[in-house]
Amino acid sequence: RAALALLLGINLFNYIDRYILAAVEPSIRATFFAPGDPNAMAITGTLSTAFVVSYMLAAPALGWLADRFSRWLIIGTAVILWSLASGASGLAISIGMLLVTRIFVGIGEGGYGPAAPPIISDLFPLATRGRVLAVFFAAIPVGSALGYALGGPIGIHLGWRWAFYLMTPPGLLLGLLCFFQKDPRVRDATGERRRTATRAEYIGLLQTRSYIYNIFAQTAMTFALGGLAFWAPAYLQFRHQPPSATAIFGGITVVAGVVSTLVGGFLADRLRTRYPGSYFLVSGVGMLVGFPLVIAMLYTPFPYAWILMFGALFFIFFNTGPANTALANVSLPSVRATAFALNILVIHALGDAIAPPLLGLLAGHTNMNIAFFALSAMML
């Protein structure tokens, strides 16, 4: 439980850092671009792409190391790196410099993403793994919401640079705490001692159908969620909502996301003995229900649109715990970090690495409603 609490705290700041960028994107755009520049949104969208590309490319290499060395050592080093890089983002005097700092944030998070879920999977048995991983992944909506909720007011009162400065001290502290943890693979929850993976185990992973289906399903979800998360503040601005609307969106995200993530993980665990594919069933139903809610939101006036937005986010996050639990359950402990790393590579390469600039380009030459309509098609 202590390890889970520490990893939960790190994951929280992981997503705060990611979405503070989205919260202050309008301010960054106003700093570096002339008003009315049709390409400005596509260029600022590449800040997210730079992070995602470095994250997904670093993940396989660092995931491979995490299968061979102490995962806590990898995580601690990675958290310290991304925290320092996040603070450096506030020092940028050009888009190019901001791009470089976001690359280093991505490299740091590439060491954390593949290593943390396997530690939890090693510590908790199969019967409760879904709900425990759901608790861990509940940090995604909470951290994302806090990124919006904190980034907006900080940007207004202190300037967008301070939104990045204030992320550094907590990250450094959490990173240092990792060096005092013990790797659970010395003897994991199954009683198996730590050993090095074989080539046959890696090949077997790639021949597991549910693992491959899971990756492609998460890729479509990541495109939709990545585009929605990055462009939500700009969308609210397009719908003539006040700056405080970003904080409202953050509040909706945290409530809908936390409740949905926990319910999804608990429900999938409960259905597991009755339906072997329960983790996929819960995930798929959630996305299918969320799709028409996004469409309806685009054509509903505020404040009623907030209700539909809440419902859409609730069902989007429904899959987070189950999908990642399925990923852990079908991969052996010896290759589990690599399994998560490969998943990270594919879902981000084809998902949120390309979603922000593509949707930004589409929005810049049409409007935000058209861009969000394209986004919802990926949910379907």
mmCIF file of C-alpha atoms in Angstrom:
data_model
loop_
_atom_site.group_PDB
_atom_site.id
_atom_site.type_symbol
_atom_site.label_atom_id
_atom_site.label_comp_id
_atom_site.label_asym_id
_atom_site.label_seq_id
_atom_site.Cartn_x
_atom_site.Cartn_y
_atom_site.Cartn_z
ATOM 1 C CA ARG A 1 0.000 0.000 0.000
ATOM 2 C CA ALA A 2 2.913 2.366 0.663
ATOM 3 C CA ALA A 3 4.292 1.613 -2.798
ATOM 4 C CA LEU A 4 0.850 2.151 -4.327
ATOM 5 C CA ALA A 5 0.502 5.497 -2.517
ATOM 6 C CA LEU A 6 3.897 6.694 -3.768
ATOM 7 C CA LEU A 7 3.198 5.607 -7.354
ATOM 8 C CA LEU A 8 -0.233 7.202 -7.157
ATOM 9 C CA GLY A 9 1.343 10.495 -6.060
ATOM 10 C CA ILE A 10 3.861 10.361 -8.901
ATOM 11 C CA ASN A 11 1.152 9.553 -11.433
ATOM 12 C CA LEU A 12 -0.857 12.495 -10.139
ATOM 13 C CA PHE A 13 1.977 14.956 -10.798
ATOM 14 C CA ASN A 14 2.689 13.181 -14.073
ATOM 15 C CA TYR A 15 -0.706 14.239 -15.417
ATOM 16 C CA ILE A 16 -0.743 17.638 -13.735
ATOM 17 C CA ASP A 17 2.440 18.404 -15.640
ATOM 18 C CA ARG A 18 1.024 17.147 -18.934
ATOM 19 C CA TYR A 19 -2.176 19.175 -18.837
ATOM 20 C CA ILE A 20 -0.862 22.385 -17.365
ATOM 21 C CA LEU A 21 0.554 22.873 -20.861
ATOM 22 C CA ALA A 22 -2.966 22.576 -22.317
ATOM 23 C CA ALA A 23 -4.348 25.009 -19.730
ATOM 24 C CA VAL A 24 -1.811 27.728 -20.564
ATOM 25 C CA GLU A 25 -1.672 27.042 -24.327
ATOM 26 C CA PRO A 26 -3.756 30.145 -25.170
ATOM 27 C CA SER A 27 -1.293 32.294 -23.162
ATOM 28 C CA ILE A 28 1.725 30.672 -24.823
ATOM 29 C CA ARG A 29 0.115 31.248 -28.227
ATOM 30 C CA ALA A 30 -0.497 34.912 -27.368
ATOM 31 C CA THR A 31 3.152 35.285 -26.275
ATOM 32 C CA PHE A 32 4.817 33.861 -29.370
ATOM 33 C CA PHE A 33 2.325 34.454 -32.238
ATOM 34 C CA ALA A 34 0.478 37.357 -33.810
ATOM 35 C CA PRO A 35 -3.303 37.483 -33.282
ATOM 36 C CA GLY A 36 -5.242 35.670 -36.014
ATOM 37 C CA ASP A 37 -2.334 33.541 -37.247
ATOM 38 C CA PRO A 38 -4.136 30.482 -38.790
ATOM 39 C CA ASN A 39 -1.121 28.219 -38.186
ATOM 40 C CA ALA A 40 -0.552 29.166 -34.553
ATOM 41 C CA MET A 41 -2.705 26.378 -33.115
ATOM 42 C CA ALA A 42 -1.073 23.731 -35.283
ATOM 43 C CA ILE A 43 2.373 24.885 -34.097
ATOM 44 C CA THR A 44 1.483 25.007 -30.410
ATOM 45 C CA GLY A 45 -0.083 21.573 -30.902
ATOM 46 C CA THR A 46 3.393 20.276 -31.746
ATOM 47 C CA LEU A 47 4.450 21.024 -28.152
ATOM 48 C CA SER A 48 2.232 18.136 -27.131
ATOM 49 C CA THR A 49 3.549 16.074 -30.025
ATOM 50 C CA ALA A 50 7.183 16.702 -28.993
ATOM 51 C CA PHE A 51 6.416 15.411 -25.515
ATOM 52 C CA VAL A 52 4.498 12.392 -26.770
ATOM 53 C CA VAL A 53 7.071 11.402 -29.410
ATOM 54 C CA SER A 54 9.982 11.532 -26.955
ATOM 55 C CA TYR A 55 7.850 9.713 -24.368
ATOM 56 C CA MET A 56 6.883 6.882 -26.690
ATOM 57 C CA LEU A 57 10.405 6.467 -28.109
ATOM 58 C CA ALA A 58 12.045 6.463 -24.677
ATOM 59 C CA ALA A 59 9.516 4.011 -23.210
ATOM 60 C CA PRO A 60 10.657 0.816 -25.025
ATOM 61 C CA ALA A 61 14.329 1.317 -24.122
ATOM 62 C CA LEU A 62 13.600 2.253 -20.526
ATOM 63 C CA GLY A 63 10.961 -0.466 -20.244
ATOM 64 C CA TRP A 64 13.549 -3.030 -21.370
ATOM 65 C CA LEU A 65 15.901 -1.734 -18.666
ATOM 66 C CA ALA A 66 13.092 -1.899 -16.111
ATOM 67 C CA ASP A 67 12.729 -5.631 -16.825
ATOM 68 C CA ARG A 68 16.421 -6.113 -15.979
ATOM 69 C CA PHE A 69 17.253 -3.605 -13.239
ATOM 70 C CA SER A 70 15.479 -2.136 -10.232
ATOM 71 C CA ARG A 71 12.260 -0.554 -11.445
ATOM 72 C CA TRP A 72 12.346 1.862 -8.515
ATOM 73 C CA LEU A 73 15.768 3.133 -9.593
ATOM 74 C CA ILE A 74 14.469 3.725 -13.126
ATOM 75 C CA ILE A 75 11.353 5.506 -11.838
ATOM 76 C CA GLY A 76 13.210 7.728 -9.350
ATOM 77 C CA THR A 77 15.720 8.881 -11.967
ATOM 78 C CA ALA A 78 12.965 9.458 -14.514
ATOM 79 C CA VAL A 79 10.794 11.525 -12.150
ATOM 80 C CA ILE A 80 13.712 13.796 -11.212
ATOM 81 C CA LEU A 81 14.573 14.309 -14.903
ATOM 82 C CA TRP A 82 11.063 15.281 -15.948
ATOM 83 C CA SER A 83 10.601 17.552 -12.932
ATOM 84 C CA LEU A 84 13.733 19.533 -13.788
ATOM 85 C CA ALA A 85 12.707 19.701 -17.459
ATOM 86 C CA SER A 86 9.231 20.897 -16.509
ATOM 87 C CA GLY A 87 10.696 23.738 -14.462
ATOM 88 C CA ALA A 88 12.943 24.629 -17.397
ATOM 89 C CA SER A 89 9.841 24.983 -19.614
ATOM 90 C CA GLY A 90 9.059 28.192 -17.767
ATOM 91 C CA LEU A 91 12.422 29.643 -18.796
ATOM 92 C CA ALA A 92 11.785 29.246 -22.539
ATOM 93 C CA ILE A 93 12.041 32.427 -24.600
ATOM 94 C CA SER A 94 10.902 30.844 -27.874
ATOM 95 C CA ILE A 95 8.709 28.012 -29.125
ATOM 96 C CA GLY A 96 11.893 26.140 -30.091
ATOM 97 C CA MET A 97 13.222 26.217 -26.527
ATOM 98 C CA LEU A 98 9.853 25.172 -25.148
ATOM 99 C CA LEU A 99 9.878 22.300 -27.621
ATOM 100 C CA VAL A 100 13.237 21.060 -26.297
ATOM 101 C CA THR A 101 12.156 21.134 -22.652
ATOM 102 C CA ARG A 102 8.977 19.192 -23.479
ATOM 103 C CA ILE A 103 11.147 16.562 -25.187
ATOM 104 C CA PHE A 104 13.072 16.018 -21.940
ATOM 105 C CA VAL A 105 9.817 15.864 -19.980
ATOM 106 C CA GLY A 106 8.768 13.084 -22.345
ATOM 107 C CA ILE A 107 12.024 11.164 -21.869
ATOM 108 C CA GLY A 108 11.597 11.322 -18.107
ATOM 109 C CA GLU A 109 8.031 10.105 -18.225
ATOM 110 C CA GLY A 110 9.132 7.340 -20.615
ATOM 111 C CA GLY A 111 10.969 5.746 -17.699
ATOM 112 C CA TYR A 112 7.964 5.913 -15.396
ATOM 113 C CA GLY A 113 5.101 4.764 -17.620
ATOM 114 C CA PRO A 114 6.345 1.213 -18.350
ATOM 115 C CA ALA A 115 7.696 0.508 -14.841
ATOM 116 C CA ALA A 116 4.932 1.619 -12.453
ATOM 117 C CA PRO A 117 2.004 -0.676 -13.464
ATOM 118 C CA PRO A 118 4.237 -3.798 -13.392
ATOM 119 C CA ILE A 119 5.289 -2.984 -9.807
ATOM 120 C CA ILE A 120 1.619 -2.829 -8.793
ATOM 121 C CA SER A 121 0.875 -6.030 -10.722
ATOM 122 C CA ASP A 122 3.727 -7.782 -8.886
ATOM 123 C CA LEU A 123 2.418 -6.629 -5.496
ATOM 124 C CA PHE A 124 -1.297 -7.453 -5.847
ATOM 125 C CA PRO A 125 -3.002 -10.751 -6.831
ATOM 126 C CA LEU A 126 -5.126 -11.302 -9.930
ATOM 127 C CA ALA A 127 -8.457 -11.187 -8.087
ATOM 128 C CA THR A 128 -7.984 -7.582 -6.930
ATOM 129 C CA ARG A 129 -5.619 -6.302 -9.607
ATOM 130 C CA GLY A 130 -8.312 -4.556 -11.647
ATOM 131 C CA ARG A 131 -9.568 -2.369 -8.813
ATOM 132 C CA VAL A 132 -6.041 -1.632 -7.533
ATOM 133 C CA LEU A 133 -4.864 -0.560 -10.983
ATOM 134 C CA ALA A 134 -8.067 1.474 -11.261
ATOM 135 C CA VAL A 135 -7.026 3.334 -8.101
ATOM 136 C CA PHE A 136 -3.607 3.968 -9.660
ATOM 137 C CA PHE A 137 -5.084 5.167 -12.958
ATOM 138 C CA ALA A 138 -7.626 7.343 -11.151
ATOM 139 C CA ALA A 139 -4.713 9.776 -10.949
ATOM 140 C CA ILE A 140 -5.196 10.412 -14.687
ATOM 141 C CA PRO A 141 -8.480 12.361 -14.401
ATOM 142 C CA VAL A 142 -7.481 13.902 -11.063
ATOM 143 C CA GLY A 143 -4.073 15.023 -12.332
ATOM 144 C CA SER A 144 -5.511 16.170 -15.657
ATOM 145 C CA ALA A 145 -8.209 18.159 -13.885
ATOM 146 C CA LEU A 146 -5.717 19.708 -11.478
ATOM 147 C CA GLY A 147 -3.575 20.635 -14.472
ATOM 148 C CA TYR A 148 -6.486 22.611 -15.899
ATOM 149 C CA ALA A 149 -7.703 23.905 -12.530
ATOM 150 C CA LEU A 150 -4.240 25.047 -11.384
ATOM 151 C CA GLY A 151 -2.830 26.076 -14.749
ATOM 152 C CA GLY A 152 -5.639 28.496 -15.562
ATOM 153 C CA PRO A 153 -5.566 30.575 -12.324
ATOM 154 C CA ILE A 154 -1.749 30.443 -12.053
ATOM 155 C CA GLY A 155 -1.470 31.623 -15.646
ATOM 156 C CA ILE A 156 -3.896 34.490 -15.001
ATOM 157 C CA HIS A 157 -2.379 35.708 -11.712
ATOM 158 C CA LEU A 158 1.329 34.818 -12.002
ATOM 159 C CA GLY A 159 1.870 34.211 -15.723
ATOM 160 C CA TRP A 160 2.092 30.922 -17.620
ATOM 161 C CA ARG A 161 5.787 30.421 -16.737
ATOM 162 C CA TRP A 162 4.996 29.968 -13.032
ATOM 163 C CA ALA A 163 2.657 27.109 -13.885
ATOM 164 C CA PHE A 164 5.787 25.144 -14.844
ATOM 165 C CA TYR A 165 8.062 26.443 -12.067
ATOM 166 C CA LEU A 166 5.726 25.245 -9.319
ATOM 167 C CA MET A 167 5.750 21.653 -10.600
ATOM 168 C CA THR A 168 9.457 21.101 -9.911
ATOM 169 C CA PRO A 169 9.783 20.818 -6.070
ATOM 170 C CA PRO A 170 7.063 18.155 -5.518
ATOM 171 C CA GLY A 171 8.440 16.075 -8.394
ATOM 172 C CA LEU A 172 11.980 16.134 -6.999
ATOM 173 C CA LEU A 173 10.738 14.985 -3.588
ATOM 174 C CA LEU A 174 8.704 12.116 -5.023
ATOM 175 C CA GLY A 175 11.642 11.036 -7.177
ATOM 176 C CA LEU A 176 13.993 10.892 -4.192
ATOM 177 C CA LEU A 177 11.531 8.752 -2.216
ATOM 178 C CA CYS A 178 11.709 6.079 -4.925
ATOM 179 C CA PHE A 179 15.343 5.329 -4.087
ATOM 180 C CA PHE A 180 14.268 3.988 -0.674
ATOM 181 C CA GLN A 181 11.838 1.390 -2.081
ATOM 182 C CA LYS A 182 12.479 -2.337 -2.602
ATOM 183 C CA ASP A 183 11.861 -4.014 -5.965
ATOM 184 C CA PRO A 184 8.965 -6.490 -5.477
ATOM 185 C CA ARG A 185 10.356 -8.910 -8.057
ATOM 186 C CA VAL A 186 12.698 -10.343 -5.421
ATOM 187 C CA ARG A 187 9.541 -12.330 -4.675
ATOM 188 C CA ASP A 188 6.318 -11.161 -6.271
ATOM 189 C CA ALA A 189 2.673 -11.871 -5.445
ATOM 190 C CA THR A 190 2.801 -15.229 -7.281
ATOM 191 C CA GLY A 191 5.873 -16.374 -5.320
ATOM 192 C CA GLU A 192 8.053 -16.310 -8.426
ATOM 193 C CA ARG A 193 11.600 -15.052 -8.008
ATOM 194 C CA ARG A 194 12.972 -12.330 -10.220
ATOM 195 C CA ARG A 195 14.593 -13.557 -13.424
ATOM 196 C CA THR A 196 15.534 -12.290 -16.868
ATOM 197 C CA ALA A 197 13.027 -12.713 -19.701
ATOM 198 C CA THR A 198 13.739 -15.097 -22.579
ATOM 199 C CA ARG A 199 13.329 -14.464 -26.295
ATOM 200 C CA ALA A 200 10.479 -16.994 -26.407
ATOM 201 C CA GLU A 201 8.564 -14.943 -23.819
ATOM 202 C CA TYR A 202 8.857 -11.778 -25.908
ATOM 203 C CA ILE A 203 7.683 -13.657 -29.004
ATOM 204 C CA GLY A 204 4.835 -15.175 -27.010
ATOM 205 C CA LEU A 205 3.714 -11.708 -25.950
ATOM 206 C CA LEU A 206 3.446 -10.580 -29.591
ATOM 207 C CA GLN A 207 1.447 -13.710 -30.418
ATOM 208 C CA THR A 208 -1.156 -12.990 -27.732
ATOM 209 C CA ARG A 209 -4.286 -11.848 -29.581
ATOM 210 C CA SER A 210 -5.870 -10.003 -26.660
ATOM 211 C CA TYR A 211 -2.658 -8.024 -26.162
ATOM 212 C CA ILE A 212 -2.624 -6.893 -29.818
ATOM 213 C CA TYR A 213 -6.359 -6.056 -29.863
ATOM 214 C CA ASN A 214 -5.892 -4.111 -26.652
ATOM 215 C CA ILE A 215 -3.111 -1.993 -28.144
ATOM 216 C CA PHE A 216 -5.176 -1.017 -31.205
ATOM 217 C CA ALA A 217 -8.262 -0.246 -29.115
ATOM 218 C CA GLN A 218 -6.227 1.934 -26.758
ATOM 219 C CA THR A 219 -4.696 3.695 -29.771
ATOM 220 C CA ALA A 220 -8.099 4.919 -30.981
ATOM 221 C CA MET A 221 -9.036 5.929 -27.436
ATOM 222 C CA THR A 222 -5.740 7.777 -26.952
ATOM 223 C CA PHE A 223 -6.267 9.777 -30.158
ATOM 224 C CA ALA A 224 -9.710 10.851 -28.983
ATOM 225 C CA LEU A 225 -8.776 11.568 -25.381
ATOM 226 C CA GLY A 226 -5.500 13.274 -26.301
ATOM 227 C CA GLY A 227 -7.228 15.598 -28.737
ATOM 228 C CA LEU A 228 -10.048 16.345 -26.314
ATOM 229 C CA ALA A 229 -7.691 17.006 -23.403
ATOM 230 C CA PHE A 230 -5.344 19.308 -25.322
ATOM 231 C CA TRP A 231 -7.948 21.400 -27.119
ATOM 232 C CA ALA A 232 -10.633 21.606 -24.416
ATOM 233 C CA PRO A 233 -9.608 25.134 -23.243
ATOM 234 C CA ALA A 234 -9.558 26.372 -26.846
ATOM 235 C CA TYR A 235 -12.918 24.699 -27.509
ATOM 236 C CA LEU A 236 -14.473 26.440 -24.513
ATOM 237 C CA GLN A 237 -13.056 29.720 -25.796
ATOM 238 C CA PHE A 238 -14.607 28.960 -29.211
ATOM 239 C CA ARG A 239 -17.978 28.433 -27.510
ATOM 240 C CA HIS A 240 -17.601 31.914 -25.902
ATOM 241 C CA GLN A 241 -17.137 30.621 -22.373
ATOM 242 C CA PRO A 242 -15.218 32.792 -19.837
ATOM 243 C CA PRO A 243 -11.664 31.874 -18.714
ATOM 244 C CA SER A 244 -13.136 30.375 -15.538
ATOM 245 C CA ALA A 245 -14.728 27.670 -17.712
ATOM 246 C CA THR A 246 -11.378 25.863 -17.826
ATOM 247 C CA ALA A 247 -11.593 25.349 -14.054
ATOM 248 C CA ILE A 248 -15.172 24.082 -14.449
ATOM 249 C CA PHE A 249 -13.976 21.629 -17.084
ATOM 250 C CA GLY A 250 -11.261 20.517 -14.649
ATOM 251 C CA GLY A 251 -13.841 19.927 -11.922
ATOM 252 C CA ILE A 252 -16.049 17.908 -14.253
ATOM 253 C CA THR A 253 -13.068 15.863 -15.400
ATOM 254 C CA VAL A 254 -11.954 14.981 -11.892
ATOM 255 C CA VAL A 255 -15.398 13.928 -10.658
ATOM 256 C CA ALA A 256 -16.410 12.017 -13.785
ATOM 257 C CA GLY A 257 -12.956 10.518 -14.251
ATOM 258 C CA VAL A 258 -12.373 9.313 -10.700
ATOM 259 C CA VAL A 259 -15.815 7.782 -10.237
ATOM 260 C CA SER A 260 -15.775 6.198 -13.701
ATOM 261 C CA THR A 261 -12.247 4.788 -13.403
ATOM 262 C CA LEU A 262 -12.955 3.201 -10.015
ATOM 263 C CA VAL A 263 -16.361 1.838 -11.061
ATOM 264 C CA GLY A 264 -14.929 0.433 -14.299
ATOM 265 C CA GLY A 265 -12.124 -1.411 -12.494
ATOM 266 C CA PHE A 266 -14.453 -2.778 -9.801
ATOM 267 C CA LEU A 267 -17.112 -3.844 -12.310
ATOM 268 C CA ALA A 268 -14.610 -5.636 -14.566
ATOM 269 C CA ASP A 269 -13.174 -7.530 -11.584
ATOM 270 C CA ARG A 270 -16.664 -8.594 -10.488
ATOM 271 C CA LEU A 271 -17.589 -9.790 -13.985
ATOM 272 C CA ARG A 272 -14.294 -11.633 -14.560
ATOM 273 C CA THR A 273 -15.454 -15.008 -13.218
ATOM 274 C CA ARG A 274 -18.610 -14.872 -15.356
ATOM 275 C CA TYR A 275 -17.200 -13.335 -18.572
ATOM 276 C CA PRO A 276 -13.538 -14.053 -19.468
ATOM 277 C CA GLY A 277 -13.529 -10.917 -21.650
ATOM 278 C CA SER A 278 -15.014 -8.677 -18.968
ATOM 279 C CA TYR A 279 -12.178 -6.137 -19.140
ATOM 280 C CA PHE A 280 -12.788 -5.613 -22.856
ATOM 281 C CA LEU A 281 -16.574 -5.687 -22.477
ATOM 282 C CA VAL A 282 -16.591 -2.895 -19.888
ATOM 283 C CA SER A 283 -14.123 -0.823 -21.946
ATOM 284 C CA GLY A 284 -15.985 -1.191 -25.238
ATOM 285 C CA VAL A 285 -19.432 -0.434 -23.841
ATOM 286 C CA GLY A 286 -18.075 2.705 -22.187
ATOM 287 C CA MET A 287 -16.659 4.116 -25.421
ATOM 288 C CA LEU A 288 -19.794 3.268 -27.421
ATOM 289 C CA VAL A 289 -22.026 5.070 -24.918
ATOM 290 C CA GLY A 290 -19.682 8.075 -24.773
ATOM 291 C CA PHE A 291 -19.659 8.621 -28.556
ATOM 292 C CA PRO A 292 -23.194 10.050 -29.042
ATOM 293 C CA LEU A 293 -22.789 12.192 -25.925
ATOM 294 C CA VAL A 294 -19.830 14.017 -27.519
ATOM 295 C CA ILE A 295 -21.846 14.604 -30.705
ATOM 296 C CA ALA A 296 -24.796 15.951 -28.728
ATOM 297 C CA MET A 297 -22.506 18.241 -26.712
ATOM 298 C CA LEU A 298 -21.313 19.994 -29.883
ATOM 299 C CA TYR A 299 -24.824 21.196 -30.724
ATOM 300 C CA THR A 300 -26.167 21.885 -27.236
ATOM 301 C CA PRO A 301 -25.928 25.391 -25.751
ATOM 302 C CA PHE A 302 -24.209 26.005 -22.436
ATOM 303 C CA PRO A 303 -24.855 25.465 -19.563
ATOM 304 C CA TYR A 304 -26.689 22.299 -20.700
ATOM 305 C CA ALA A 305 -23.620 21.204 -22.674
ATOM 306 C CA TRP A 306 -21.797 20.706 -19.344
ATOM 307 C CA ILE A 307 -24.129 17.791 -18.533
ATOM 308 C CA LEU A 308 -23.328 16.055 -21.808
ATOM 309 C CA MET A 309 -19.628 16.758 -21.360
ATOM 310 C CA PHE A 310 -19.759 15.134 -17.925
ATOM 311 C CA GLY A 311 -21.431 12.040 -19.388
ATOM 312 C CA ALA A 312 -18.958 11.807 -22.262
ATOM 313 C CA LEU A 313 -15.943 12.032 -19.954
ATOM 314 C CA PHE A 314 -17.497 9.516 -17.541
ATOM 315 C CA PHE A 315 -17.803 6.850 -20.229
ATOM 316 C CA ILE A 316 -14.459 7.647 -21.855
ATOM 317 C CA PHE A 317 -12.642 7.020 -18.567
ATOM 318 C CA PHE A 318 -14.680 3.855 -17.921
ATOM 319 C CA ASN A 319 -12.090 1.800 -19.830
ATOM 320 C CA THR A 320 -8.907 3.041 -18.149
ATOM 321 C CA GLY A 321 -8.623 0.485 -15.363
ATOM 322 C CA PRO A 322 -9.958 -2.557 -17.267
ATOM 323 C CA ALA A 323 -7.893 -2.020 -20.413
ATOM 324 C CA ASN A 324 -4.624 -1.711 -18.490
ATOM 325 C CA THR A 325 -5.507 -4.621 -16.225
ATOM 326 C CA ALA A 326 -6.033 -6.814 -19.288
ATOM 327 C CA LEU A 327 -2.617 -5.703 -20.503
ATOM 328 C CA ALA A 328 -1.005 -6.757 -17.214
ATOM 329 C CA ASN A 329 -2.914 -10.031 -16.942
ATOM 330 C CA VAL A 330 -1.816 -11.410 -20.322
ATOM 331 C CA SER A 331 1.892 -10.557 -19.920
ATOM 332 C CA LEU A 332 4.348 -12.549 -17.808
ATOM 333 C CA PRO A 333 6.024 -10.698 -14.900
ATOM 334 C CA SER A 334 9.405 -11.018 -16.630
ATOM 335 C CA VAL A 335 8.251 -9.060 -19.713
ATOM 336 C CA ARG A 336 5.510 -6.907 -18.183
ATOM 337 C CA ALA A 337 7.433 -3.603 -18.300
ATOM 338 C CA THR A 338 8.269 -4.237 -21.959
ATOM 339 C CA ALA A 339 4.601 -5.064 -22.633
ATOM 340 C CA PHE A 340 3.526 -1.706 -21.211
ATOM 341 C CA ALA A 341 6.387 0.059 -23.013
ATOM 342 C CA LEU A 342 5.382 -1.339 -26.416
ATOM 343 C CA ASN A 343 1.793 -0.357 -25.715
ATOM 344 C CA ILE A 344 2.955 3.174 -24.879
ATOM 345 C CA LEU A 345 4.943 3.368 -28.125
ATOM 346 C CA VAL A 346 2.072 2.344 -30.390
ATOM 347 C CA ILE A 347 -0.851 4.145 -28.745
ATOM 348 C CA HIS A 348 1.031 7.440 -28.624
ATOM 349 C CA ALA A 349 2.659 7.151 -32.058
ATOM 350 C CA LEU A 350 -0.733 6.648 -33.682
ATOM 351 C CA GLY A 351 -2.805 8.428 -31.032
ATOM 352 C CA ASP A 352 -2.080 11.637 -29.156
ATOM 353 C CA ALA A 353 1.225 12.304 -30.930
ATOM 354 C CA ILE A 354 -0.702 13.222 -34.063
ATOM 355 C CA ALA A 355 -4.077 14.250 -32.618
ATOM 356 C CA PRO A 356 -3.274 17.798 -31.332
ATOM 357 C CA PRO A 357 -1.587 19.137 -34.502
ATOM 358 C CA LEU A 358 -4.063 17.406 -36.855
ATOM 359 C CA LEU A 359 -7.075 18.647 -34.934
ATOM 360 C CA GLY A 360 -5.425 22.059 -34.525
ATOM 361 C CA LEU A 361 -4.862 22.255 -38.291
ATOM 362 C CA LEU A 362 -8.460 21.229 -38.931
ATOM 363 C CA ALA A 363 -9.783 23.730 -36.375
ATOM 364 C CA GLY A 364 -7.575 26.528 -37.707
ATOM 365 C CA HIS A 365 -8.984 26.146 -41.232
ATOM 366 C CA THR A 366 -12.599 25.304 -40.259
ATOM 367 C CA ASN A 367 -13.745 25.497 -36.622
ATOM 368 C CA MET A 368 -13.505 23.639 -33.311
ATOM 369 C CA ASN A 369 -16.849 21.869 -33.780
ATOM 370 C CA ILE A 370 -15.605 20.187 -36.951
ATOM 371 C CA ALA A 371 -12.399 19.141 -35.191
ATOM 372 C CA PHE A 372 -14.305 17.633 -32.265
ATOM 373 C CA PHE A 373 -16.629 15.812 -34.669
ATOM 374 C CA ALA A 374 -13.545 14.118 -36.177
ATOM 375 C CA LEU A 375 -12.342 13.321 -32.661
ATOM 376 C CA SER A 376 -15.594 11.562 -31.781
ATOM 377 C CA ALA A 377 -15.269 9.307 -34.843
ATOM 378 C CA MET A 378 -12.154 7.796 -33.261
ATOM 379 C CA MET A 379 -14.170 6.958 -30.142
ATOM 380 C CA LEU A 380 -16.626 5.044 -32.301
#
